[in-house]
């Protein structure tokens, strides 16, 4: 683990609201990804979204949250980085993470920037996160979104509704983040202005889904959104098997959404609602899930809609 030192650091972008800071703190408290690849995807997103110029032999990222900075060092350490340091200035709300990345790494190892998907094997900058990093999986998409939110995400309130906005370093990362959102059942728009790019999620249900998926109930609550009401249990072997099956079904649904979006296919509302319900409650069995539909559905009816969604996606692969 790295160390924390207090010295002047530059503020990390425009100030974030109190609500956003609460969401960031909740995201930083989430248990780290189970797989090293997904931990790398989250670290890569934080660095890509918050990277700042520094010495040639170091990677540097500017953040406005000490929790996010410490989490980044922990994630980087897990994927093989060493001697990460956090330089903090609490009065200015600026926290700079620096990690050594020598241009001449030991034999048999790559540049840290290469492992994070920032540059290719020849040292050329990559415009957006490479597919091998996010792994084409639901956990990889969640990790990348969490990293982007930790680095440059905002929760904006308009009247009684909330939206999520992510300031992006370039159009490429914005487009990649929007596509990854489709795996989560979230439709994000991209906007460009004067060389900058933003990703925006403004559907209230999808904002709640995104924050809950990336940061649990605490993140949704910090944003002032309704928390999920599910209370899943796993007290038996059957429950455990059902949880695993539900998780796999959620991955299949997220991939179906992404496939249909790439093909430009409009998903029927009934199938789309069933898919988003599956993603919103990844640990629930079909019977419990059907109760949460509006209007409620039987187990067989919900299963039928999910099967039709997956069949539709297979036709357009």
Tab-separated table of C-alpha atoms in Angstrom:
chain	number	residue	atom	x	y	z
A	1	UNK	CA	0.000	0.000	0.000
A	2	UNK	CA	1.208	3.522	-0.698
A	3	UNK	CA	1.598	6.394	1.736
A	4	UNK	CA	-0.270	9.668	2.192
A	5	UNK	CA	1.669	12.922	2.278
A	6	UNK	CA	0.255	16.394	2.716
A	7	UNK	CA	1.614	18.927	0.266
A	8	UNK	CA	0.065	21.302	-2.283
A	9	UNK	CA	-1.763	19.638	-5.162
A	10	UNK	CA	-3.792	21.105	-7.974
A	11	UNK	CA	-7.610	20.955	-7.697
A	12	UNK	CA	-9.092	18.110	-9.765
A	13	UNK	CA	-11.537	19.753	-12.176
A	14	UNK	CA	-14.591	21.840	-11.252
A	15	UNK	CA	-15.887	21.504	-7.663
A	16	UNK	CA	-18.354	18.673	-7.117
A	17	UNK	CA	-21.544	19.085	-5.127
A	18	UNK	CA	-22.108	17.790	-1.609
A	19	UNK	CA	-24.415	15.130	-3.050
A	20	UNK	CA	-21.756	14.035	-5.524
A	21	UNK	CA	-19.105	13.858	-2.814
A	22	UNK	CA	-21.395	11.572	-0.837
A	23	UNK	CA	-21.812	9.316	-3.872
A	24	UNK	CA	-18.031	9.237	-4.438
A	25	UNK	CA	-17.436	8.275	-0.802
A	26	UNK	CA	-19.976	5.438	-1.142
A	27	UNK	CA	-18.355	4.221	-4.374
A	28	UNK	CA	-14.931	4.221	-2.715
A	29	UNK	CA	-16.235	2.029	0.120
A	30	UNK	CA	-17.503	-0.723	-2.196
A	31	UNK	CA	-15.617	-3.992	-1.881
A	32	UNK	CA	-12.870	-4.210	-4.543
A	33	UNK	CA	-13.650	-6.294	-7.649
A	34	UNK	CA	-13.198	-10.025	-7.127
A	35	UNK	CA	-11.006	-10.532	-10.206
A	36	UNK	CA	-7.656	-8.844	-10.796
A	37	UNK	CA	-8.704	-7.997	-14.369
A	38	UNK	CA	-11.711	-6.048	-13.119
A	39	UNK	CA	-9.618	-4.330	-10.451
A	40	UNK	CA	-7.315	-3.285	-13.283
A	41	UNK	CA	-10.277	-1.999	-15.295
A	42	UNK	CA	-11.399	0.216	-12.411
A	43	UNK	CA	-7.879	1.534	-11.797
A	44	UNK	CA	-7.422	2.161	-15.515
A	45	UNK	CA	-10.646	4.178	-15.672
A	46	UNK	CA	-9.662	6.343	-12.701
A	47	UNK	CA	-6.245	7.039	-14.215
A	48	UNK	CA	-7.594	7.645	-17.730
A	49	UNK	CA	-10.260	10.063	-16.491
A	50	UNK	CA	-8.046	11.833	-13.930
A	51	UNK	CA	-4.593	11.597	-15.497
A	52	UNK	CA	-2.432	14.698	-15.353
A	53	UNK	CA	1.013	15.471	-16.828
A	54	UNK	CA	3.940	14.372	-14.724
A	55	UNK	CA	7.521	13.078	-14.977
A	56	UNK	CA	8.164	10.564	-17.759
A	57	UNK	CA	8.865	7.812	-15.235
A	58	UNK	CA	5.663	8.253	-13.212
A	59	UNK	CA	1.908	8.051	-13.721
A	60	UNK	CA	-0.052	10.819	-12.006
A	61	UNK	CA	-3.774	11.354	-11.409
A	62	UNK	CA	-5.544	14.329	-9.804
A	63	UNK	CA	-8.590	13.554	-7.640
A	64	UNK	CA	-10.776	15.580	-5.284
A	65	UNK	CA	-11.490	12.785	-2.802
A	66	UNK	CA	-9.022	11.209	-0.360
A	67	UNK	CA	-11.110	8.012	-0.376
A	68	UNK	CA	-10.839	7.758	-4.173
A	69	UNK	CA	-7.103	8.443	-4.050
A	70	UNK	CA	-6.437	5.742	-1.456
A	71	UNK	CA	-8.641	3.279	-3.377
A	72	UNK	CA	-6.671	3.969	-6.562
A	73	UNK	CA	-3.362	3.228	-4.853
A	74	UNK	CA	-4.817	0.003	-3.441
A	75	UNK	CA	-6.074	-1.097	-6.876
A	76	UNK	CA	-2.770	-0.258	-8.555
A	77	UNK	CA	-0.860	-2.182	-5.897
A	78	UNK	CA	-3.062	-5.193	-6.544
A	79	UNK	CA	-2.132	-5.266	-10.255
A	80	UNK	CA	1.597	-5.027	-9.560
A	81	UNK	CA	2.401	-1.332	-9.078
A	82	UNK	CA	4.560	-0.318	-6.134
A	83	UNK	CA	5.455	2.749	-4.087
A	84	UNK	CA	2.256	4.639	-4.864
A	85	UNK	CA	2.070	7.964	-3.042
A	86	UNK	CA	-0.888	10.264	-2.321
A	87	UNK	CA	-0.073	13.965	-2.006
A	88	UNK	CA	-3.030	15.664	-0.330
A	89	UNK	CA	-4.192	19.217	0.219
A	90	UNK	CA	-7.409	18.953	2.216
A	91	UNK	CA	-8.027	22.720	2.254
A	92	UNK	CA	-8.082	22.863	-1.541
A	93	UNK	CA	-9.739	19.479	-1.957
A	94	UNK	CA	-6.950	18.112	-4.146
A	95	UNK	CA	-5.328	14.689	-3.942
A	96	UNK	CA	-2.575	13.670	-6.357
A	97	UNK	CA	-1.656	10.024	-6.808
A	98	UNK	CA	1.809	9.268	-8.205
A	99	UNK	CA	3.037	5.798	-9.093
A	100	UNK	CA	6.452	4.896	-10.586
A	101	UNK	CA	6.318	3.712	-14.185
A	102	UNK	CA	9.907	3.515	-15.447
A	103	UNK	CA	10.365	3.744	-19.205
A	104	UNK	CA	12.749	0.774	-19.060
A	105	UNK	CA	10.827	-1.821	-16.992
A	106	UNK	CA	12.461	-5.058	-15.797
A	107	UNK	CA	12.676	-7.870	-18.312
A	108	UNK	CA	9.427	-9.775	-18.669
A	109	UNK	CA	7.188	-6.942	-17.459
A	110	UNK	CA	5.285	-4.162	-19.213
A	111	UNK	CA	4.906	-0.487	-18.564
A	112	UNK	CA	2.172	0.170	-16.030
A	113	UNK	CA	0.554	2.426	-18.637
A	114	UNK	CA	0.422	-0.579	-20.978
A	115	UNK	CA	-1.229	-2.765	-18.337
A	116	UNK	CA	-3.799	-0.019	-17.777
A	117	UNK	CA	-4.614	0.189	-21.485
A	118	UNK	CA	-3.385	3.795	-21.785
A	119	UNK	CA	-0.760	2.927	-24.408
A	120	UNK	CA	-0.104	-0.083	-26.618
A	121	UNK	CA	2.963	-2.330	-26.554
A	122	UNK	CA	4.862	0.253	-28.647
A	123	UNK	CA	4.050	3.104	-26.311
A	124	UNK	CA	1.440	4.698	-28.569
A	125	UNK	CA	-1.536	6.311	-26.828
A	126	UNK	CA	-4.841	4.450	-27.051
A	127	UNK	CA	-7.838	6.701	-27.646
A	128	UNK	CA	-10.222	4.618	-25.527
A	129	UNK	CA	-10.161	1.676	-23.098
A	130	UNK	CA	-9.280	-1.504	-25.035
A	131	UNK	CA	-11.736	-4.384	-25.113
A	132	UNK	CA	-9.312	-6.813	-23.485
A	133	UNK	CA	-9.269	-4.636	-20.357
A	134	UNK	CA	-13.022	-4.527	-19.708
A	135	UNK	CA	-13.175	-8.164	-20.788
A	136	UNK	CA	-16.584	-7.941	-22.429
A	137	UNK	CA	-18.124	-8.834	-19.064
A	138	UNK	CA	-20.657	-7.239	-16.775
A	139	UNK	CA	-18.144	-6.901	-13.868
A	140	UNK	CA	-15.671	-5.218	-16.237
A	141	UNK	CA	-18.304	-2.717	-17.352
A	142	UNK	CA	-19.295	-2.004	-13.749
A	143	UNK	CA	-15.663	-1.508	-12.716
A	144	UNK	CA	-14.992	0.897	-15.586
A	145	UNK	CA	-18.090	2.941	-14.826
A	146	UNK	CA	-17.219	3.032	-11.121
A	147	UNK	CA	-13.729	4.297	-11.919
A	148	UNK	CA	-15.035	7.031	-14.221
A	149	UNK	CA	-17.578	8.124	-11.603
A	150	UNK	CA	-14.921	8.227	-8.885
A	151	UNK	CA	-12.685	10.383	-11.045
A	152	UNK	CA	-15.012	12.816	-12.827
A	153	UNK	CA	-18.645	11.904	-12.176
A	154	UNK	CA	-21.320	14.383	-11.063
A	155	UNK	CA	-24.856	13.980	-9.761
A	156	UNK	CA	-26.967	16.901	-10.923
A	157	UNK	CA	-30.445	17.647	-9.607
A	158	UNK	CA	-33.111	19.299	-11.743
A	159	UNK	CA	-36.297	19.880	-9.796
A	160	UNK	CA	-37.312	16.512	-8.444
A	161	UNK	CA	-35.116	14.405	-10.727
A	162	UNK	CA	-31.415	13.576	-10.821
A	163	UNK	CA	-28.996	12.883	-13.653
A	164	UNK	CA	-25.468	11.501	-13.756
A	165	UNK	CA	-22.839	13.346	-15.790
A	166	UNK	CA	-19.264	12.187	-16.433
A	167	UNK	CA	-16.740	14.674	-17.800
A	168	UNK	CA	-14.478	12.780	-20.210
A	169	UNK	CA	-10.913	13.534	-21.345
A	170	UNK	CA	-11.799	12.999	-25.026
A	171	UNK	CA	-14.631	11.742	-27.265
A	172	UNK	CA	-13.183	8.199	-27.440
A	173	UNK	CA	-13.542	7.403	-23.741
A	174	UNK	CA	-17.017	8.984	-23.762
A	175	UNK	CA	-18.215	6.678	-26.533
A	176	UNK	CA	-16.648	3.646	-24.850
A	177	UNK	CA	-18.341	4.487	-21.535
A	178	UNK	CA	-21.718	4.916	-23.226
A	179	UNK	CA	-21.367	1.511	-24.900
A	180	UNK	CA	-20.392	-0.130	-21.612
A	181	UNK	CA	-23.498	1.407	-20.073
A	182	UNK	CA	-25.630	-0.672	-22.414
A	183	UNK	CA	-24.366	-3.815	-20.688
A	184	UNK	CA	-25.837	-2.428	-17.475
A	185	UNK	CA	-29.168	-1.587	-19.088
A	186	UNK	CA	-28.304	2.130	-19.009
A	187	UNK	CA	-28.699	4.360	-22.055
A	188	UNK	CA	-26.150	7.163	-21.829
A	189	UNK	CA	-25.959	10.091	-24.223
A	190	UNK	CA	-22.701	11.723	-25.314
A	191	UNK	CA	-22.200	15.444	-25.851
A	192	UNK	CA	-19.194	17.280	-27.299
A	193	UNK	CA	-18.276	20.926	-26.826
A	194	UNK	CA	-14.997	22.725	-27.566
A	195	UNK	CA	-12.793	19.655	-27.471
A	196	UNK	CA	-14.414	18.155	-24.370
A	197	UNK	CA	-16.942	15.358	-24.064
A	198	UNK	CA	-19.587	14.419	-21.522
A	199	UNK	CA	-21.612	11.300	-20.895
A	200	UNK	CA	-25.090	11.898	-19.492
A	201	UNK	CA	-27.632	9.498	-17.981
A	202	UNK	CA	-30.897	11.327	-17.325
A	203	UNK	CA	-33.590	8.660	-17.090
A	204	UNK	CA	-34.488	8.528	-13.353
A	205	UNK	CA	-34.799	4.729	-13.241
A	206	UNK	CA	-31.523	4.250	-15.075
A	207	UNK	CA	-29.722	6.756	-12.828
A	208	UNK	CA	-30.849	4.739	-9.806
A	209	UNK	CA	-29.863	1.484	-11.540
A	210	UNK	CA	-26.397	2.822	-12.429
A	211	UNK	CA	-25.579	4.127	-8.967
A	212	UNK	CA	-26.933	1.024	-7.231
A	213	UNK	CA	-25.013	-1.299	-9.547
A	214	UNK	CA	-21.723	0.580	-9.096
A	215	UNK	CA	-22.008	1.643	-5.468
A	216	UNK	CA	-24.821	-0.252	-3.776
A	217	UNK	CA	-27.704	1.236	-1.829
A	218	UNK	CA	-25.438	3.769	-0.130
A	219	UNK	CA	-24.562	5.448	-3.440
A	220	UNK	CA	-28.224	5.753	-4.446
A	221	UNK	CA	-29.125	7.088	-1.005
A	222	UNK	CA	-26.323	9.679	-1.141
A	223	UNK	CA	-27.806	10.950	-4.401
A	224	UNK	CA	-31.221	11.239	-2.771
A	225	UNK	CA	-32.697	8.373	-4.779
A	226	UNK	CA	-34.960	5.562	-3.675
A	227	UNK	CA	-33.077	2.490	-2.532
A	228	UNK	CA	-33.854	-0.989	-3.853
A	229	UNK	CA	-36.260	-2.832	-1.583
A	230	UNK	CA	-34.979	-6.369	-2.198
A	231	UNK	CA	-33.813	-8.448	0.741
A	232	UNK	CA	-32.229	-11.493	-0.886
A	233	UNK	CA	-31.066	-14.355	1.289
A	234	UNK	CA	-28.814	-17.308	0.644
A	235	UNK	CA	-29.326	-19.620	3.549
A	236	UNK	CA	-29.193	-22.906	1.669
A	237	UNK	CA	-27.398	-24.653	-1.149
A	238	UNK	CA	-30.469	-24.133	-3.344
A	239	UNK	CA	-30.403	-20.404	-2.590
A	240	UNK	CA	-26.728	-20.261	-3.473
A	241	UNK	CA	-27.302	-22.036	-6.773
A	242	UNK	CA	-30.179	-19.675	-7.546
A	243	UNK	CA	-27.953	-16.670	-6.851
A	244	UNK	CA	-25.267	-17.950	-9.225
A	245	UNK	CA	-27.878	-18.632	-11.910
A	246	UNK	CA	-29.348	-15.138	-11.473
A	247	UNK	CA	-25.903	-13.569	-11.791
A	248	UNK	CA	-25.238	-15.473	-15.017
A	249	UNK	CA	-28.650	-14.444	-16.346
A	250	UNK	CA	-27.808	-10.814	-15.602
A	251	UNK	CA	-24.598	-11.092	-17.609
A	252	UNK	CA	-26.505	-12.614	-20.548
A	253	UNK	CA	-29.096	-9.819	-20.415
A	254	UNK	CA	-26.454	-7.086	-20.355
A	255	UNK	CA	-24.737	-8.628	-23.367
A	256	UNK	CA	-28.095	-8.857	-25.151
A	257	UNK	CA	-28.744	-5.149	-24.609
A	258	UNK	CA	-25.302	-4.302	-25.995
A	259	UNK	CA	-25.797	-6.549	-29.062
A	260	UNK	CA	-29.189	-5.051	-29.895
A	261	UNK	CA	-27.920	-1.505	-29.425
A	262	UNK	CA	-25.020	-2.111	-31.827
A	263	UNK	CA	-27.464	-3.562	-34.357
A	264	UNK	CA	-29.775	-0.567	-34.005
A	265	UNK	CA	-32.695	-2.774	-32.958
A	266	UNK	CA	-35.495	-1.212	-30.928
A	267	UNK	CA	-36.299	-3.535	-28.036
A	268	UNK	CA	-40.033	-3.964	-27.253
A	269	UNK	CA	-40.918	-2.225	-23.996
A	270	UNK	CA	-42.058	-5.414	-22.276
A	271	UNK	CA	-38.756	-7.170	-23.002
A	272	UNK	CA	-36.662	-4.103	-22.142
A	273	UNK	CA	-38.471	-3.693	-18.805
A	274	UNK	CA	-37.906	-7.351	-17.960
A	275	UNK	CA	-34.206	-7.061	-18.805
A	276	UNK	CA	-33.701	-3.928	-16.729
A	277	UNK	CA	-35.498	-5.546	-13.807
A	278	UNK	CA	-33.091	-8.487	-14.019
A	279	UNK	CA	-30.104	-6.100	-13.996
A	280	UNK	CA	-31.504	-4.002	-11.147
A	281	UNK	CA	-31.798	-7.060	-8.868
A	282	UNK	CA	-28.997	-9.423	-9.958
A	283	UNK	CA	-29.273	-11.695	-6.902
A	284	UNK	CA	-33.023	-12.337	-6.874
A	285	UNK	CA	-34.764	-15.443	-8.172
A	286	UNK	CA	-37.455	-15.148	-10.833
A	287	UNK	CA	-40.340	-15.462	-8.373
A	288	UNK	CA	-39.110	-12.570	-6.227
A	289	UNK	CA	-38.187	-10.609	-9.319
A	290	UNK	CA	-41.649	-10.954	-10.827
A	291	UNK	CA	-43.209	-9.409	-7.707
A	292	UNK	CA	-41.218	-6.245	-8.377
A	293	UNK	CA	-42.474	-5.868	-11.951
A	294	UNK	CA	-45.113	-3.232	-12.702
A	295	UNK	CA	-47.619	-4.788	-12.987
A	296	UNK	CA	-46.394	-7.924	-11.157
A	297	UNK	CA	-45.583	-10.956	-13.312
A	298	UNK	CA	-45.578	-14.652	-12.630
A	299	UNK	CA	-42.278	-16.490	-12.609
A	300	UNK	CA	-43.084	-18.158	-15.955
A	301	UNK	CA	-44.196	-14.914	-17.611
A	302	UNK	CA	-41.008	-13.095	-16.592
A	303	UNK	CA	-38.832	-16.020	-17.691
A	304	UNK	CA	-40.591	-16.017	-21.060
A	305	UNK	CA	-39.875	-12.326	-21.617
A	306	UNK	CA	-36.217	-12.754	-20.717
A	307	UNK	CA	-35.930	-15.718	-23.112
A	308	UNK	CA	-37.454	-13.655	-25.919
A	309	UNK	CA	-34.985	-10.851	-25.224
A	310	UNK	CA	-32.023	-13.240	-25.480
A	311	UNK	CA	-33.464	-14.865	-28.621
A	312	UNK	CA	-33.874	-11.460	-30.241
A	313	UNK	CA	-30.249	-10.644	-29.482
A	314	UNK	CA	-29.019	-13.963	-30.943
A	315	UNK	CA	-30.774	-13.166	-34.216
A	316	UNK	CA	-28.769	-9.959	-34.593
A	317	UNK	CA	-25.294	-11.169	-33.675
